[in-house]
CSV table of C-alpha atoms in Angstrom, one decimal:
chain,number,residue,atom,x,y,z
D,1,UNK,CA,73.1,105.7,12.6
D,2,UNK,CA,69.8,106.8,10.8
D,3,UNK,CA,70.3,110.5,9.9
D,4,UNK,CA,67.4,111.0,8.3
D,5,UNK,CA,64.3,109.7,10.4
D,6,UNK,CA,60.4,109.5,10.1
D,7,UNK,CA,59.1,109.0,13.4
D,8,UNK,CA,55.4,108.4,12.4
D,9,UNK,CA,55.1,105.1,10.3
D,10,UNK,CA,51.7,105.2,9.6
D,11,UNK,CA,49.1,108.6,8.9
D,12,UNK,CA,45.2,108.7,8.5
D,13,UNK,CA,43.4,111.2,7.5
D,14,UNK,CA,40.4,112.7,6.4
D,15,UNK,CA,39.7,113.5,2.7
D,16,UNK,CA,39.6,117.5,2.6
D,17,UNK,CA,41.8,117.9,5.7
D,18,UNK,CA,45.4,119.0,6.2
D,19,UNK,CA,48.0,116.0,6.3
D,20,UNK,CA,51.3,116.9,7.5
D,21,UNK,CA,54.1,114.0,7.1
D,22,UNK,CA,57.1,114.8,9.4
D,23,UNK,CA,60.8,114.3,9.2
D,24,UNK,CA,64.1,115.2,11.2
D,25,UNK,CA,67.6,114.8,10.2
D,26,UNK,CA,70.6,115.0,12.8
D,27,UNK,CA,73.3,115.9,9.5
D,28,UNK,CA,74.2,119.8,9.8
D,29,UNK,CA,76.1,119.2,6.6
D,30,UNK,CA,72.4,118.5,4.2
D,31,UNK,CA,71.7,121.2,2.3
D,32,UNK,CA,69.1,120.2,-0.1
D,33,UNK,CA,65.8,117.9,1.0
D,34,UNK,CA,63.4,116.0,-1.3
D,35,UNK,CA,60.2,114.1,-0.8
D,36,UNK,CA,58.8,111.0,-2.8
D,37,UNK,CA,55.6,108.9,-2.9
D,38,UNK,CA,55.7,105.7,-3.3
D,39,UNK,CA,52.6,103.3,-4.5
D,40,UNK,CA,52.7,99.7,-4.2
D,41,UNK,CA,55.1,97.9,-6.9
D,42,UNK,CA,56.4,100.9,-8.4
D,43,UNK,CA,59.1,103.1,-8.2
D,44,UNK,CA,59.4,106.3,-5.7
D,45,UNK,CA,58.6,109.5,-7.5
D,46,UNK,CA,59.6,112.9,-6.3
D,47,UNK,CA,57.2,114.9,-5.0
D,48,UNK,CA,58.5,118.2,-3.7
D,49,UNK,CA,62.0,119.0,-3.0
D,50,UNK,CA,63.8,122.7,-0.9
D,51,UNK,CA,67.2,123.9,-0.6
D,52,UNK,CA,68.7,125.0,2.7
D,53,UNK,CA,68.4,128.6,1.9
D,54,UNK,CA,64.5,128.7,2.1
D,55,UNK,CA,62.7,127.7,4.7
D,56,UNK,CA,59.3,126.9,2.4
D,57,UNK,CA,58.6,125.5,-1.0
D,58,UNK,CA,55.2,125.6,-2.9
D,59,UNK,CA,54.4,123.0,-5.6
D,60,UNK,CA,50.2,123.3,-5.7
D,61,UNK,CA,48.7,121.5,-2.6
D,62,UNK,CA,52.1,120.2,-2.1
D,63,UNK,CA,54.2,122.7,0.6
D,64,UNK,CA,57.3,121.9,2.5
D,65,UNK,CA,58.5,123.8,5.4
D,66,UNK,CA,62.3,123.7,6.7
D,67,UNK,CA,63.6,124.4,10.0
D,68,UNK,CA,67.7,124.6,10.2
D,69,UNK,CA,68.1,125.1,13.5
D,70,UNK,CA,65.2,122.1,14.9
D,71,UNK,CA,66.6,120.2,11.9
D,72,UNK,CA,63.3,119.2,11.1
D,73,UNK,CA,61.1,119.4,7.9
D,74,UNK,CA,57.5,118.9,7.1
D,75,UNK,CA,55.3,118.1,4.3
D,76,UNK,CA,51.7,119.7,3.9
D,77,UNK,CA,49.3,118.3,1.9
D,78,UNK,CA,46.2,120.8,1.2
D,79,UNK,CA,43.5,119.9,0.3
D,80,UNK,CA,44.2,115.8,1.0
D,81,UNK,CA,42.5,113.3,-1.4
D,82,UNK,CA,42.3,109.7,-2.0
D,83,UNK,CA,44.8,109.6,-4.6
D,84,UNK,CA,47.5,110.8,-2.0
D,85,UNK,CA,47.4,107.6,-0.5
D,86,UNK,CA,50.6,106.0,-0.8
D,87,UNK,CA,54.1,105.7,1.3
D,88,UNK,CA,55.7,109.0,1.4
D,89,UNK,CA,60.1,109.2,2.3
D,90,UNK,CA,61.6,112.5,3.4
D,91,UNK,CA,65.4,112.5,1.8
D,92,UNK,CA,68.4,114.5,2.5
D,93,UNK,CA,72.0,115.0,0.8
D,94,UNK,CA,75.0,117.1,0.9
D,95,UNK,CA,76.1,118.7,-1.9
D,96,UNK,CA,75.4,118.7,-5.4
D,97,UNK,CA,74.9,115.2,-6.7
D,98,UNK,CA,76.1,113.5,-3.8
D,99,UNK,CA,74.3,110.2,-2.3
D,100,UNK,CA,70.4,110.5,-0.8
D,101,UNK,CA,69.9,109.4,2.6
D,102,UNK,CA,66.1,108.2,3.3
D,103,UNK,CA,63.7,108.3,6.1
D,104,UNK,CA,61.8,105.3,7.1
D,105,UNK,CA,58.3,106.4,5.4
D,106,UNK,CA,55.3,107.1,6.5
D,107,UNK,CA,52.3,105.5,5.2
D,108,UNK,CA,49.5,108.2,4.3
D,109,UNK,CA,45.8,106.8,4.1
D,110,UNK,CA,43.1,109.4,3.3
D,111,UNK,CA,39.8,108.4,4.6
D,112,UNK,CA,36.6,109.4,2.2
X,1,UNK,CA,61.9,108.6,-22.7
X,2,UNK,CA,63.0,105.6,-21.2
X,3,UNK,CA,64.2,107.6,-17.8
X,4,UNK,CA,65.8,104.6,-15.4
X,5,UNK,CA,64.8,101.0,-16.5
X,6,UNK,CA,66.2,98.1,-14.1
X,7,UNK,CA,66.1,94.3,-15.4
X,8,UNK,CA,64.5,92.3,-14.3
X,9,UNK,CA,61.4,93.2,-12.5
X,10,UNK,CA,60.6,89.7,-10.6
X,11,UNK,CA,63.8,87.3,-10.0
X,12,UNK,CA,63.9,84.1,-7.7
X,13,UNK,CA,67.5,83.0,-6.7
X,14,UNK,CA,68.7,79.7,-4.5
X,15,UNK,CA,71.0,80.2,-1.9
X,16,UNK,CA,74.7,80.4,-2.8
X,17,UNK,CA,73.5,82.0,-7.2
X,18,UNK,CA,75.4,84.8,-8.6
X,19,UNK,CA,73.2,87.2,-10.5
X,20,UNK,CA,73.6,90.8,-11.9
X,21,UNK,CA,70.0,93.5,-11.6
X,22,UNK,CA,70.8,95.3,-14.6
X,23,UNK,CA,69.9,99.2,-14.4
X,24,UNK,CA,70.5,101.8,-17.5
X,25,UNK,CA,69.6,105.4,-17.7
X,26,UNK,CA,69.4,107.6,-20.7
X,27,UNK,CA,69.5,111.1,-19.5
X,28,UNK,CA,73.1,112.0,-18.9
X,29,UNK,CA,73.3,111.8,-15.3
X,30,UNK,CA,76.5,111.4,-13.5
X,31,UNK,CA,75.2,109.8,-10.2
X,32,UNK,CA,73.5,106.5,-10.0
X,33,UNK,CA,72.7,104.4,-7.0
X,34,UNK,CA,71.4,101.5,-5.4
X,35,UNK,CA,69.0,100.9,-2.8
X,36,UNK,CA,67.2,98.4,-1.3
X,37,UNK,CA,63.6,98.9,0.7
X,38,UNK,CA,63.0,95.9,3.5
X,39,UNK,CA,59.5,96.7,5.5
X,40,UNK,CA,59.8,99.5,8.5
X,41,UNK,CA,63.4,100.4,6.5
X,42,UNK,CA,62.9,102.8,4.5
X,43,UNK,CA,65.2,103.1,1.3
X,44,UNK,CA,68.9,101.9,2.2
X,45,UNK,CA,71.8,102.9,-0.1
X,46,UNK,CA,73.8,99.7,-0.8
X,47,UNK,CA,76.2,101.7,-3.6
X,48,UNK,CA,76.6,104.6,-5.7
X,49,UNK,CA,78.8,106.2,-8.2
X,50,UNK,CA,79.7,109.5,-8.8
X,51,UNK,CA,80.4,109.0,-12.5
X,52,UNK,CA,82.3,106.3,-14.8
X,53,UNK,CA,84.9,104.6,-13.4
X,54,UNK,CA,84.2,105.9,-10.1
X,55,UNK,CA,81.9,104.0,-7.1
X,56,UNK,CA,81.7,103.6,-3.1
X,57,UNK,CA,79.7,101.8,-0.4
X,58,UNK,CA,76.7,102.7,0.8
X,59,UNK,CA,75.0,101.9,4.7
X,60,UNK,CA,74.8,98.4,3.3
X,61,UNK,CA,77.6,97.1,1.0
X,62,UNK,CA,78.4,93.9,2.1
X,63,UNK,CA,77.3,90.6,-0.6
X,64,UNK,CA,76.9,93.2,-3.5
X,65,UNK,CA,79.1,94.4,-6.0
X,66,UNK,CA,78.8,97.3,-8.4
X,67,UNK,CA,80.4,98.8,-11.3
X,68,UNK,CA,80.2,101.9,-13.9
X,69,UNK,CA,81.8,101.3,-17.2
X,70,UNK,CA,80.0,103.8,-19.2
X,71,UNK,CA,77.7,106.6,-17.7
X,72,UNK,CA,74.4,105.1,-18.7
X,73,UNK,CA,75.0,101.5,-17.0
X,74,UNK,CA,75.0,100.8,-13.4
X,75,UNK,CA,74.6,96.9,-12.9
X,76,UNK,CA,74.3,95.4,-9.3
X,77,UNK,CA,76.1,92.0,-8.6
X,78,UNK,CA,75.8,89.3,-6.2
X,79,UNK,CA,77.8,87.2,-6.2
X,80,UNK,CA,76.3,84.6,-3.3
X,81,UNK,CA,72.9,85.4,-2.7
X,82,UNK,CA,71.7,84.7,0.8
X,83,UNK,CA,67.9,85.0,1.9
X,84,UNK,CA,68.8,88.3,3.8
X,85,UNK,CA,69.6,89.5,0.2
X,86,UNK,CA,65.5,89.1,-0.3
X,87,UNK,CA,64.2,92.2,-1.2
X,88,UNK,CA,62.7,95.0,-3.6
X,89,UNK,CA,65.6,96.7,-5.6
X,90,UNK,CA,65.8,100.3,-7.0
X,91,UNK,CA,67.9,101.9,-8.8
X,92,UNK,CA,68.3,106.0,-9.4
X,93,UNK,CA,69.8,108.5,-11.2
X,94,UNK,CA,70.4,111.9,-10.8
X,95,UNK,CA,71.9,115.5,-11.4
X,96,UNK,CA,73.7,117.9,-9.3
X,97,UNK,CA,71.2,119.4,-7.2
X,98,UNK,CA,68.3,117.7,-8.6
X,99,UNK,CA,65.6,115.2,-7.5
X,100,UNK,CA,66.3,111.5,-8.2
X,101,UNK,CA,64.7,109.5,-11.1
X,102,UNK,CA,63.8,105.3,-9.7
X,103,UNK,CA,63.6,102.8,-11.8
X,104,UNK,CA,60.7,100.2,-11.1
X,105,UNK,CA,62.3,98.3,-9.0
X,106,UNK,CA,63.3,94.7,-8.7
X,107,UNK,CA,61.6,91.7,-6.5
X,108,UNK,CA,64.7,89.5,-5.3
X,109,UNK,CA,63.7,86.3,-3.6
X,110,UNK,CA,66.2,84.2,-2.3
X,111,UNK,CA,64.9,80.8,-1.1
């Protein structure tokens, strides 16, 4: 049962434009959500991360939205650039330090 | 600042070895976990601990083995590798409420 899911596998888009990465959870119990990037032979490193009590969190060109009720969150990268090519997982957990469940990833590619 | 450093970083294994991926951490946290990543997988928590002494099964247990001693160790045993067990290995730590520190991961190949 995948209860954190990335629909979209793979993302191209222009250098300069908007990219938005997608993710839904079916979990009513989450209550804290994290992205990571991920280059080729190295480790994920967070990225951006929101409690359940906002709906949006700002980090520079970095913004993620959440939506309780669709279950659904969204990352926004503004302005996109080369360097933000990479793999990029959507996580979830309930709960203080309890376990991180990961999305699939979705592969970013910004086009110069 | 070491962060999360997992040993070794490359590792081929014949069917039916034992071996241990080594992970150690050196910023106090109380949870540390395992994952694997196949291709189209994602991340997949094999185990994680909640502190020392204390550890449970992740989506995908079976063939591994894990234990926590002392807070800043986490090793990751198998104890029969089989070529499903090929894979890249990460290990994490992390705080209540916090984001997750990976170590570099490990490349298991079991021929």
């Amino acid at each position: 049962d995948q209860q954190v899911k990335q629909n979209s596998p793979s993302l191209s888009v222009q250098e300069g434009r908007i990219s938005i990465l997608n993710c839904d959870y079916t979990n009513s119990m989450f209550d804290y959500f994290l992205w990571y990037k991920k280059y080729p032979a190295e480790g994920p490193t967070f990225l951006i991360s929101i409690s359940s009590i906002k709906d949006k969190n700002e980090d520079g060109r970095f913004t993620v939205f959440l939506n309780k009720s669709a279950k659904h969150l969204s990352l926004h990268i503004v302005p996109s650039q080369p360097g933000d090519s990479a793999v990029y997982f959507c996580a979830a957990s309930k709960g203080g330090a309890q376990k991180l469940v990961f999305g699939q990833g979705t592969r970013l590619t910004i086009n110069p | 600042n070491a962060g999360v450093t997992q040993t070794p970083k490359f590792q081929v294994l014949k069917t039916g070895q034992s071996m241990t991926l080594q992970c150690a951490q050196d910023m106090n946290h109380e949870y540390m976990s395992w994952y694997r990543q196949d291709p189209g997988m994602g991340l997949r928590l094999i185990h994680y601990s909640v502190g020392a002494g204390i550890t449970d099964q992740g989506e995908v247990p079976n063939g591994y083995n894990v234990s926590r001693s002392t807070t800043e160790d986490f090793p990751l045993r198998l104890l029969s590798a089989a070529p499903s067990q090929t894979s890249v290995y990460f290990c994490a730590s992390r705080h209540d409420y916090t984001e997750a520190f990976f170590g570099q991961g490990t490349r298991l190949t079991v021929v």
